PDB file of C-alpha atoms in Angstrom:
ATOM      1  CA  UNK A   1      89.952  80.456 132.862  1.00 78.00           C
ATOM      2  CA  UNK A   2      89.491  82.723 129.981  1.00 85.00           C
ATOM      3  CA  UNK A   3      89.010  81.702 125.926  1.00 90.00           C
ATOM      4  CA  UNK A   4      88.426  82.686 122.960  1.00 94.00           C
ATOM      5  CA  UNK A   5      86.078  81.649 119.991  1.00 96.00           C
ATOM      6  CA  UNK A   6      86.546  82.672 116.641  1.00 97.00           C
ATOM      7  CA  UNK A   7      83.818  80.902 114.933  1.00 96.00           C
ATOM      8  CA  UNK A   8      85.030  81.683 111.244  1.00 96.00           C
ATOM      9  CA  UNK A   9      87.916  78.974 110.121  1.00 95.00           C
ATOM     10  CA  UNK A  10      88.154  81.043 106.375  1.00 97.00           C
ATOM     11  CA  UNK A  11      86.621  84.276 104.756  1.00 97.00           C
ATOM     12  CA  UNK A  12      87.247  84.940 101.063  1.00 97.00           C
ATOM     13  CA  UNK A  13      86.327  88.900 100.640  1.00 97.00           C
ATOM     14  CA  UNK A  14      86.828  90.532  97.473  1.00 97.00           C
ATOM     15  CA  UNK A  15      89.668  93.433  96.841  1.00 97.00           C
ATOM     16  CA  UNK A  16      87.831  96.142  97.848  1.00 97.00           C
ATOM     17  CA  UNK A  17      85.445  94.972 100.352  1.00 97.00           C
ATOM     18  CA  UNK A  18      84.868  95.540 103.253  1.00 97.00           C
ATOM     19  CA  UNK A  19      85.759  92.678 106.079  1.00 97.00           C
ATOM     20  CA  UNK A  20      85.064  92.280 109.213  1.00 98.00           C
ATOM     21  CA  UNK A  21      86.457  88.979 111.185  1.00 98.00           C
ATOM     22  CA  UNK A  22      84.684  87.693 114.358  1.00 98.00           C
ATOM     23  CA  UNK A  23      85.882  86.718 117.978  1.00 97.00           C
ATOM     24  CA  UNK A  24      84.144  86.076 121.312  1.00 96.00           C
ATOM     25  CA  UNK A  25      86.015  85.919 124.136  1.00 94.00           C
ATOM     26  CA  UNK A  26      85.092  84.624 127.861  1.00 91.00           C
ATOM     27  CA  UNK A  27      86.217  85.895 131.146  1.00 85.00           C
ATOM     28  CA  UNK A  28      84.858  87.260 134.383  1.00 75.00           C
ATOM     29  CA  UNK A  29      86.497  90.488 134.264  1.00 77.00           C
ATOM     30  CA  UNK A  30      87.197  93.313 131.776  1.00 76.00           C
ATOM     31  CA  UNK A  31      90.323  91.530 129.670  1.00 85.00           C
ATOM     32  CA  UNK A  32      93.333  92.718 127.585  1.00 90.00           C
ATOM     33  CA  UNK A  33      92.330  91.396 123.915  1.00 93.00           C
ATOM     34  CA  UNK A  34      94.297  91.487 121.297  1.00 94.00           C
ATOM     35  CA  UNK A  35      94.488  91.199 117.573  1.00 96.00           C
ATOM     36  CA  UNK A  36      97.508  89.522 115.601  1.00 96.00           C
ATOM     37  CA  UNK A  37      98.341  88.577 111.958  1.00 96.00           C
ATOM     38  CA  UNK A  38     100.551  85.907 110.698  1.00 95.00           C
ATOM     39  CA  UNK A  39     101.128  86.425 106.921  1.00 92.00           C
ATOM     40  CA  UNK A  40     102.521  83.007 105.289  1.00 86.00           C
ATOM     41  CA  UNK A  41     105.852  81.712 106.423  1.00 82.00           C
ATOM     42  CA  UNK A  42     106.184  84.223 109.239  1.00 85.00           C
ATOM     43  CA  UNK A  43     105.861  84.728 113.202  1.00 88.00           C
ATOM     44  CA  UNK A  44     102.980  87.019 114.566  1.00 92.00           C
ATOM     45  CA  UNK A  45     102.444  90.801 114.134  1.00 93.00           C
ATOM     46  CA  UNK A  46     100.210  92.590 116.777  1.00 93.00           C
ATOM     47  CA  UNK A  47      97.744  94.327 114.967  1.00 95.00           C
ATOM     48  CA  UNK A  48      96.458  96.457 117.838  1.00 94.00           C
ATOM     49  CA  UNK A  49      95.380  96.028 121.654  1.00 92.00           C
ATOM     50  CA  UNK A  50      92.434  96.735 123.702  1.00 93.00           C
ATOM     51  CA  UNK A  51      92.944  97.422 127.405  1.00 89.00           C
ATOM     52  CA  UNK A  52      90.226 100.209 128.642  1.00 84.00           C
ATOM     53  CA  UNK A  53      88.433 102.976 127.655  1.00 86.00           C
ATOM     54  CA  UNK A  54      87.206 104.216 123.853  1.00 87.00           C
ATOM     55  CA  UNK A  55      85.612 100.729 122.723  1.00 90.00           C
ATOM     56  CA  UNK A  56      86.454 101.125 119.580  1.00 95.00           C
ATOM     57  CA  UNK A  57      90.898 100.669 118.756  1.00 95.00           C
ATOM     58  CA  UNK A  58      92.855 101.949 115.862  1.00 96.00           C
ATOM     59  CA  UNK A  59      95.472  99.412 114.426  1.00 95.00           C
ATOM     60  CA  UNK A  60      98.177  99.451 112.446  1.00 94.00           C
ATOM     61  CA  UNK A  61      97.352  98.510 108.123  1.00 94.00           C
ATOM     62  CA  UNK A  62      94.057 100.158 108.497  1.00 96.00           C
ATOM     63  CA  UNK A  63      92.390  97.927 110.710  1.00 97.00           C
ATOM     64  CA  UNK A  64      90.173  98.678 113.660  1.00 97.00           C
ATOM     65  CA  UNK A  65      88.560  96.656 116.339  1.00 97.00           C
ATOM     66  CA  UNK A  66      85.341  97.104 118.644  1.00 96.00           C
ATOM     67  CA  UNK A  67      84.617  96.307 122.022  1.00 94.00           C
ATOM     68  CA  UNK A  68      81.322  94.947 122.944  1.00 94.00           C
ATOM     69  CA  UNK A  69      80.749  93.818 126.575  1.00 91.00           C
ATOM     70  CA  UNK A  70      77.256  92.586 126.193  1.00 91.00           C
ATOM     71  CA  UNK A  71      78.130  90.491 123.381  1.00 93.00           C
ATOM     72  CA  UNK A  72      81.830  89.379 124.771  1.00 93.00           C
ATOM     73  CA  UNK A  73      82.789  89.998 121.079  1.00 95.00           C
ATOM     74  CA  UNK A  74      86.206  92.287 120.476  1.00 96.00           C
ATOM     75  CA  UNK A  75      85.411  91.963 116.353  1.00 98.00           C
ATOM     76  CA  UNK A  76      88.380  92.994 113.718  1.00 98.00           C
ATOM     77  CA  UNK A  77      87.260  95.288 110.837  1.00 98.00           C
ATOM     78  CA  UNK A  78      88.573  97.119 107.458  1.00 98.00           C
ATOM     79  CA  UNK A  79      86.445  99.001 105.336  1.00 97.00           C
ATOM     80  CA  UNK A  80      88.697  98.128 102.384  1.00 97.00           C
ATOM     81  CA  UNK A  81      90.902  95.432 101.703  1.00 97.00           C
ATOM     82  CA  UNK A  82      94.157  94.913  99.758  1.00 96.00           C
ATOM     83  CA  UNK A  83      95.453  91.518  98.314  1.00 95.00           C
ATOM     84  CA  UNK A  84      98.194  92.054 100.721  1.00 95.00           C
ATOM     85  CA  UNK A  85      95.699  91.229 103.797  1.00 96.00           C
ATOM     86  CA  UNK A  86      95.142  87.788 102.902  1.00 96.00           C
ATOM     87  CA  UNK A  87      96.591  85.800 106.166  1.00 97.00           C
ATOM     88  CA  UNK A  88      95.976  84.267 108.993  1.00 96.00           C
ATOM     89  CA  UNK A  89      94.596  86.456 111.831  1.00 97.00           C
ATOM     90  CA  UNK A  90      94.324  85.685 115.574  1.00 97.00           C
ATOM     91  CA  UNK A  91      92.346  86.801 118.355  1.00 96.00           C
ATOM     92  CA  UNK A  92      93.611  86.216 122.008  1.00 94.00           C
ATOM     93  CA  UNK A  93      92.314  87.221 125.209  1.00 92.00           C
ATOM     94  CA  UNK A  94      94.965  88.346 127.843  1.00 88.00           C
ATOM     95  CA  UNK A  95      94.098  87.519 131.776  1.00 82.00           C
ATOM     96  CA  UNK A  96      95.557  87.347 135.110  1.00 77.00           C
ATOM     97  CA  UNK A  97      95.775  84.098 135.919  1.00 74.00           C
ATOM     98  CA  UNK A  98      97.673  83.684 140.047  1.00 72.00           C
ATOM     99  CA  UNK A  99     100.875  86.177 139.642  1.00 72.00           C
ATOM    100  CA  UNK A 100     101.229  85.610 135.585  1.00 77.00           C
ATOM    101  CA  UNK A 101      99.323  87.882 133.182  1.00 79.00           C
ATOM    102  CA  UNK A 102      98.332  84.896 130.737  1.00 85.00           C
ATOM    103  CA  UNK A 103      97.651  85.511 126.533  1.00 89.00           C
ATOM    104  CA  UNK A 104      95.136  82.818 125.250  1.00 91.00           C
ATOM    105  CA  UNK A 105      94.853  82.917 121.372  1.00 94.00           C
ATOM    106  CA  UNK A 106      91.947  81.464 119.122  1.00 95.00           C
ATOM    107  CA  UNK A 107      91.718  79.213 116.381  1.00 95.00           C
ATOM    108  CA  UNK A 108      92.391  81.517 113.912  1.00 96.00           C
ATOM    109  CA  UNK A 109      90.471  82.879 110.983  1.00 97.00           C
ATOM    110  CA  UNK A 110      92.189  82.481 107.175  1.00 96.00           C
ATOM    111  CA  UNK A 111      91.739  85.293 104.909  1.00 97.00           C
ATOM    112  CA  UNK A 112      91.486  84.907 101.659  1.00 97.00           C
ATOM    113  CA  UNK A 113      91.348  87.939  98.876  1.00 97.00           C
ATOM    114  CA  UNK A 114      90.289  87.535  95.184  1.00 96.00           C
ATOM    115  CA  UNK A 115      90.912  90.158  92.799  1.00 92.00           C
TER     116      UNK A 115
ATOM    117  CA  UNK B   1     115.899  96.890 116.782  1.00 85.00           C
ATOM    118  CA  UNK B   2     113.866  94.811 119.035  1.00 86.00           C
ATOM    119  CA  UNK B   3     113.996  91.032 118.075  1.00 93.00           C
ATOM    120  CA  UNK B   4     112.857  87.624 119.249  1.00 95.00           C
ATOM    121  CA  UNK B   5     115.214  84.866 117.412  1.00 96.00           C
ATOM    122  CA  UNK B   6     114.824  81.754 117.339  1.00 97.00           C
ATOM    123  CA  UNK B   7     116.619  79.345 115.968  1.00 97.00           C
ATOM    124  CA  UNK B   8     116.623  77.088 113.865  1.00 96.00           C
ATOM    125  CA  UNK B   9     113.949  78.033 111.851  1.00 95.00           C
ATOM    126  CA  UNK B  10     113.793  74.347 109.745  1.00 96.00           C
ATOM    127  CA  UNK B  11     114.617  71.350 111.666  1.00 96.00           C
ATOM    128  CA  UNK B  12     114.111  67.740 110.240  1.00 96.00           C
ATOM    129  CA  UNK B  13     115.744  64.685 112.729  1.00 95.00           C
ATOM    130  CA  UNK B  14     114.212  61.469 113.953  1.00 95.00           C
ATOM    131  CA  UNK B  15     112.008  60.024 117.083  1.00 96.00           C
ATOM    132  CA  UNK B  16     114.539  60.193 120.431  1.00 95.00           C
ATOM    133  CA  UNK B  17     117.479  62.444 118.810  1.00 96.00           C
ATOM    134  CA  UNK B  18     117.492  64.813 121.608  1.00 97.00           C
ATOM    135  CA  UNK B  19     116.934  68.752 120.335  1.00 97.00           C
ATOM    136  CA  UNK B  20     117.376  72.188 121.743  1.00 98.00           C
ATOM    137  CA  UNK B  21     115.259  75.016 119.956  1.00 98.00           C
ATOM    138  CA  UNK B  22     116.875  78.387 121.401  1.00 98.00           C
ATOM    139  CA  UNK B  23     114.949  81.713 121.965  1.00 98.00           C
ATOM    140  CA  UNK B  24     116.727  85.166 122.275  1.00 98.00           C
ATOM    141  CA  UNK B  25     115.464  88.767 123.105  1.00 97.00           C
ATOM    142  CA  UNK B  26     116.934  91.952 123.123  1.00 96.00           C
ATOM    143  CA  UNK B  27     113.855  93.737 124.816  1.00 93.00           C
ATOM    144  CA  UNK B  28     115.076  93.070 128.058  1.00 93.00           C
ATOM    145  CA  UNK B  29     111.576  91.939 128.907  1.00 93.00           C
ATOM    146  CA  UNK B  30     110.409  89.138 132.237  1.00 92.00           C
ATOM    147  CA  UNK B  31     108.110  87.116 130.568  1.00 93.00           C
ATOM    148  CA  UNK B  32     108.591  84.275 128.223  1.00 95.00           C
ATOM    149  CA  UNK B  33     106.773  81.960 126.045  1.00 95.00           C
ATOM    150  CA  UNK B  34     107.024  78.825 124.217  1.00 97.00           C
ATOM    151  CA  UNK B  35     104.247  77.789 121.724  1.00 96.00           C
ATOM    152  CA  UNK B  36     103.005  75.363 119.304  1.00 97.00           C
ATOM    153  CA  UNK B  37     100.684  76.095 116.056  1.00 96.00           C
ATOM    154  CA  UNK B  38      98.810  73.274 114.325  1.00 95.00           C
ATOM    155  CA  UNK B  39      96.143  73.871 112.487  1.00 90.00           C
ATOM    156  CA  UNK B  40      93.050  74.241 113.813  1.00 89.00           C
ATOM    157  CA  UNK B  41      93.934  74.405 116.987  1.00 92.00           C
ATOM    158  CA  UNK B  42      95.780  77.812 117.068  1.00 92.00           C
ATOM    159  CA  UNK B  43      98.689  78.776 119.095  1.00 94.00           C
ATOM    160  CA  UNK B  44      98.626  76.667 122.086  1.00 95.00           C
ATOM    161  CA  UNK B  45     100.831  77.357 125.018  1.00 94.00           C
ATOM    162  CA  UNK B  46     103.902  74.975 126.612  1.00 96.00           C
ATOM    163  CA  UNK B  47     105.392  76.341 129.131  1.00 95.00           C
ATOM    164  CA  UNK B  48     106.347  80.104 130.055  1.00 93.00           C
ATOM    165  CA  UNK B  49     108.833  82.027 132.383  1.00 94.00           C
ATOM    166  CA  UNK B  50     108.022  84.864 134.303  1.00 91.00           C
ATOM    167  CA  UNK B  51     111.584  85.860 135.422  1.00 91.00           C
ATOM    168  CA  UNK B  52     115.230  84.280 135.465  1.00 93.00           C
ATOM    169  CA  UNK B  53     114.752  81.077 137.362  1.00 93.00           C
ATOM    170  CA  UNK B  54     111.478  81.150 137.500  1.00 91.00           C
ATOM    171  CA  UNK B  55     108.958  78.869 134.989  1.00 94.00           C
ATOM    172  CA  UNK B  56     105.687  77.018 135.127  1.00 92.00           C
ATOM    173  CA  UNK B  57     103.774  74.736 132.272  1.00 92.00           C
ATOM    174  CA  UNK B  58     101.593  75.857 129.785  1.00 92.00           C
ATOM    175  CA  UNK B  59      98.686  74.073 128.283  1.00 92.00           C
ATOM    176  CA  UNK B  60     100.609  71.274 126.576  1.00 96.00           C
ATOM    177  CA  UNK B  61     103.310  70.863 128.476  1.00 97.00           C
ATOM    178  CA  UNK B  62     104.234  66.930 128.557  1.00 97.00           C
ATOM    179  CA  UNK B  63     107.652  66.031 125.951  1.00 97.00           C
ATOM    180  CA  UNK B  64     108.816  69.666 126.769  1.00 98.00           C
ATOM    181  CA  UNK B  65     111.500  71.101 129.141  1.00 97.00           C
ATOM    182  CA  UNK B  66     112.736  74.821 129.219  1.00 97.00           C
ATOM    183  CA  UNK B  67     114.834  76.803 131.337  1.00 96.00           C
ATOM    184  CA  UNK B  68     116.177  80.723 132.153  1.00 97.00           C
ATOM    185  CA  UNK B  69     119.246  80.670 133.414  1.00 97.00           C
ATOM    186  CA  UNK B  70     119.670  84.484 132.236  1.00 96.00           C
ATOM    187  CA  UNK B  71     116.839  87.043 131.379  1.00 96.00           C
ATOM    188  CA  UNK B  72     117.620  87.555 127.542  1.00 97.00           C
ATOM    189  CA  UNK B  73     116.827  83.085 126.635  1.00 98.00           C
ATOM    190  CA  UNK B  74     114.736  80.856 126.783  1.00 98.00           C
ATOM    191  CA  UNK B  75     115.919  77.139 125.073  1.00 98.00           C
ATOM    192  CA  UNK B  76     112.814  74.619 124.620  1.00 98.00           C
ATOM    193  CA  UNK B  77     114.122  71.162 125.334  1.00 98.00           C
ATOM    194  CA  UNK B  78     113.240  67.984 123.414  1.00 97.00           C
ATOM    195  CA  UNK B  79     114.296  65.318 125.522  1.00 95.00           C
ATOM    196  CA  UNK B  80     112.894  62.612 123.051  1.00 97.00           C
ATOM    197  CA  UNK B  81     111.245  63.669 120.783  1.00 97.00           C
ATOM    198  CA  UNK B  82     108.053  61.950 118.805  1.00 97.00           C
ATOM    199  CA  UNK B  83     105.974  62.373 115.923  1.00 97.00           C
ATOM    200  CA  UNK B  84     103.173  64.232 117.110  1.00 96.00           C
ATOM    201  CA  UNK B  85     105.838  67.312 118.374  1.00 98.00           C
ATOM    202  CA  UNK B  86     105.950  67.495 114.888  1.00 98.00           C
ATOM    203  CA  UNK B  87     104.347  71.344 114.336  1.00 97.00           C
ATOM    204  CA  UNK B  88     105.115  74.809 114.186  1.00 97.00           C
ATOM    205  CA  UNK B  89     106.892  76.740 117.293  1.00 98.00           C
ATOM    206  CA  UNK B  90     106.413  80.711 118.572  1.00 97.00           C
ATOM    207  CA  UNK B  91     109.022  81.819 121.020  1.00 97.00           C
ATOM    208  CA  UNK B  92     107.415  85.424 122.730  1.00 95.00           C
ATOM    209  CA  UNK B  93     108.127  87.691 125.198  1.00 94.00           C
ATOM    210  CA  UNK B  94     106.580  90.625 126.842  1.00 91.00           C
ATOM    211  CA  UNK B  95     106.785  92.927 129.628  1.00 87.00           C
ATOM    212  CA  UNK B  96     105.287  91.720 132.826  1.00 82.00           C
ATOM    213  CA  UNK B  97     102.620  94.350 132.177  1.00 80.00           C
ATOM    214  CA  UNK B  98     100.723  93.458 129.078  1.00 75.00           C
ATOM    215  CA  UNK B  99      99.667  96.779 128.439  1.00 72.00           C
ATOM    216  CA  UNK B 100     103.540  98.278 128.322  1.00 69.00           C
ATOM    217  CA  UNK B 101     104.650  96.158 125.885  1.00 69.00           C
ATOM    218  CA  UNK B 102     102.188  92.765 124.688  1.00 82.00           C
ATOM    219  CA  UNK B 103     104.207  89.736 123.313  1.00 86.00           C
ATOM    220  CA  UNK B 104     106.339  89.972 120.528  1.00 92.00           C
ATOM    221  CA  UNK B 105     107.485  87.182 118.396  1.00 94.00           C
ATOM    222  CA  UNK B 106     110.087  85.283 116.667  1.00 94.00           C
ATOM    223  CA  UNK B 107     109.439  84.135 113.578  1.00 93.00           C
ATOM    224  CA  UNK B 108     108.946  80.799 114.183  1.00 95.00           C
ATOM    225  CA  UNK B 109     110.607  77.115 114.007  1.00 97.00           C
ATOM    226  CA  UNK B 110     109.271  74.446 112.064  1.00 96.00           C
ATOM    227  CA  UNK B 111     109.991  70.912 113.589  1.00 97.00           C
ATOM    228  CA  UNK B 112     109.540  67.307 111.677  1.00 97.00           C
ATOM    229  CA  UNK B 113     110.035  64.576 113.754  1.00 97.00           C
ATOM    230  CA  UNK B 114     110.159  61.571 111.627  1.00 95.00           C
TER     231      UNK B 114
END
């Protein structure tokens, strides 16, 4: 069964800074990950999607994401960020598991952004 | 535009007072998910439905009933419901094919049990 690890419960960055949010995922096989964001109050936004090929993903808001197999690590990052970033952000691992294509999410991560 | 709804989005009510939470798309998509968010322990999976007629339990299934009886809904079911239900719901759905179209989401349904 696959799962994900996001070892970081909350990051406070600075406006500006650059972030970069960690996740480590386990499975036997090359996975679907996945990046979403919940900003306070609301339901989840995908932020972008890795399936195969270039390691490294464009998102949507700036972000970008980078695929590591040695490391099992699918790491979210933004080389600057905005006051309107701070949320909560998930990573989940996507797998077949018997005929269903199952999403398994982490803990989370809560970003925080001081001016 | 393409929605998951769920509703209601607030519900207060009391240990055994039966509840329905409903969950519509207009994505026309095969899977289905029902979640729960508490914190710390992320988005944790109840039961899902690949197709109309067709579901299977999650991770945290036991308290919880669903059903498809068409493609577009998928109601979670609290027969009797208990204090520690109390949390934070995610209705999704997807394409079978994560890599058409990965889960989209309502916007969530907070539930107090008292």
């Amino acid at each position: 069964a696959q799962s994900v690890t996001q070892p970081d419960i909350h990051i406070t960055v600075s406006e500006g800074a650059s972030l970069e949010l960690r996740c480590n995922y386990s499975y036997g096989a090359t996975p679907y990950l996945f990046w979403y964001v919940q900003s306070p109050g609301q339901g989840l936004q995908l932020l972008l999607k890795y399936f195969s090929g270039d390691t490294l993903v464009q998102g949507i808001k700036g972000f970008e994401a980078e695929f590591k197999r040695s490391q099992s690590s699918f790491n979210l990052r933004k080389p600057s960020v905005h006051w309107s970033d701070a949320a909560e952000y998930f990573c989940a691992v996507g797998a077949k598991t018997g005929g269903y294509q199952k999403v398994t999410f982490g803990t989370g991560t809560k970003l925080q952004v001081i001016p | 535009e393409a929605q998951v709804t769920q509703n209601p989005r607030y519900l207060i009510t009391v240990t055994g007072k039966k509840l329905t939470v409903t969950c519509s798309q207009n994505m026309n998509h095969e899977y289905m998910s029902w979640y729960r968010q508490d914190p710390g322990l992320g988005l944790r999976q109840i039961y899902y439905s690949m197709n109309v007629e067709v579901t299977d339990k999650g991770d945290v299934p036991e308290g919880y009933k669903v059903s498809r009886k068409e493609k577009r809904n998928f109601p979670l079911i609290l027969e009797s419901p208990s204090p520690n239900q109390t949390s934070l719901y995610f209705c999704a759905s997807s394409s079978r094919d994560l890599r058409n179209q990965p889960q989209h989401f309502g916007d969530g349904t907070r539930l107090s049990i008292l």
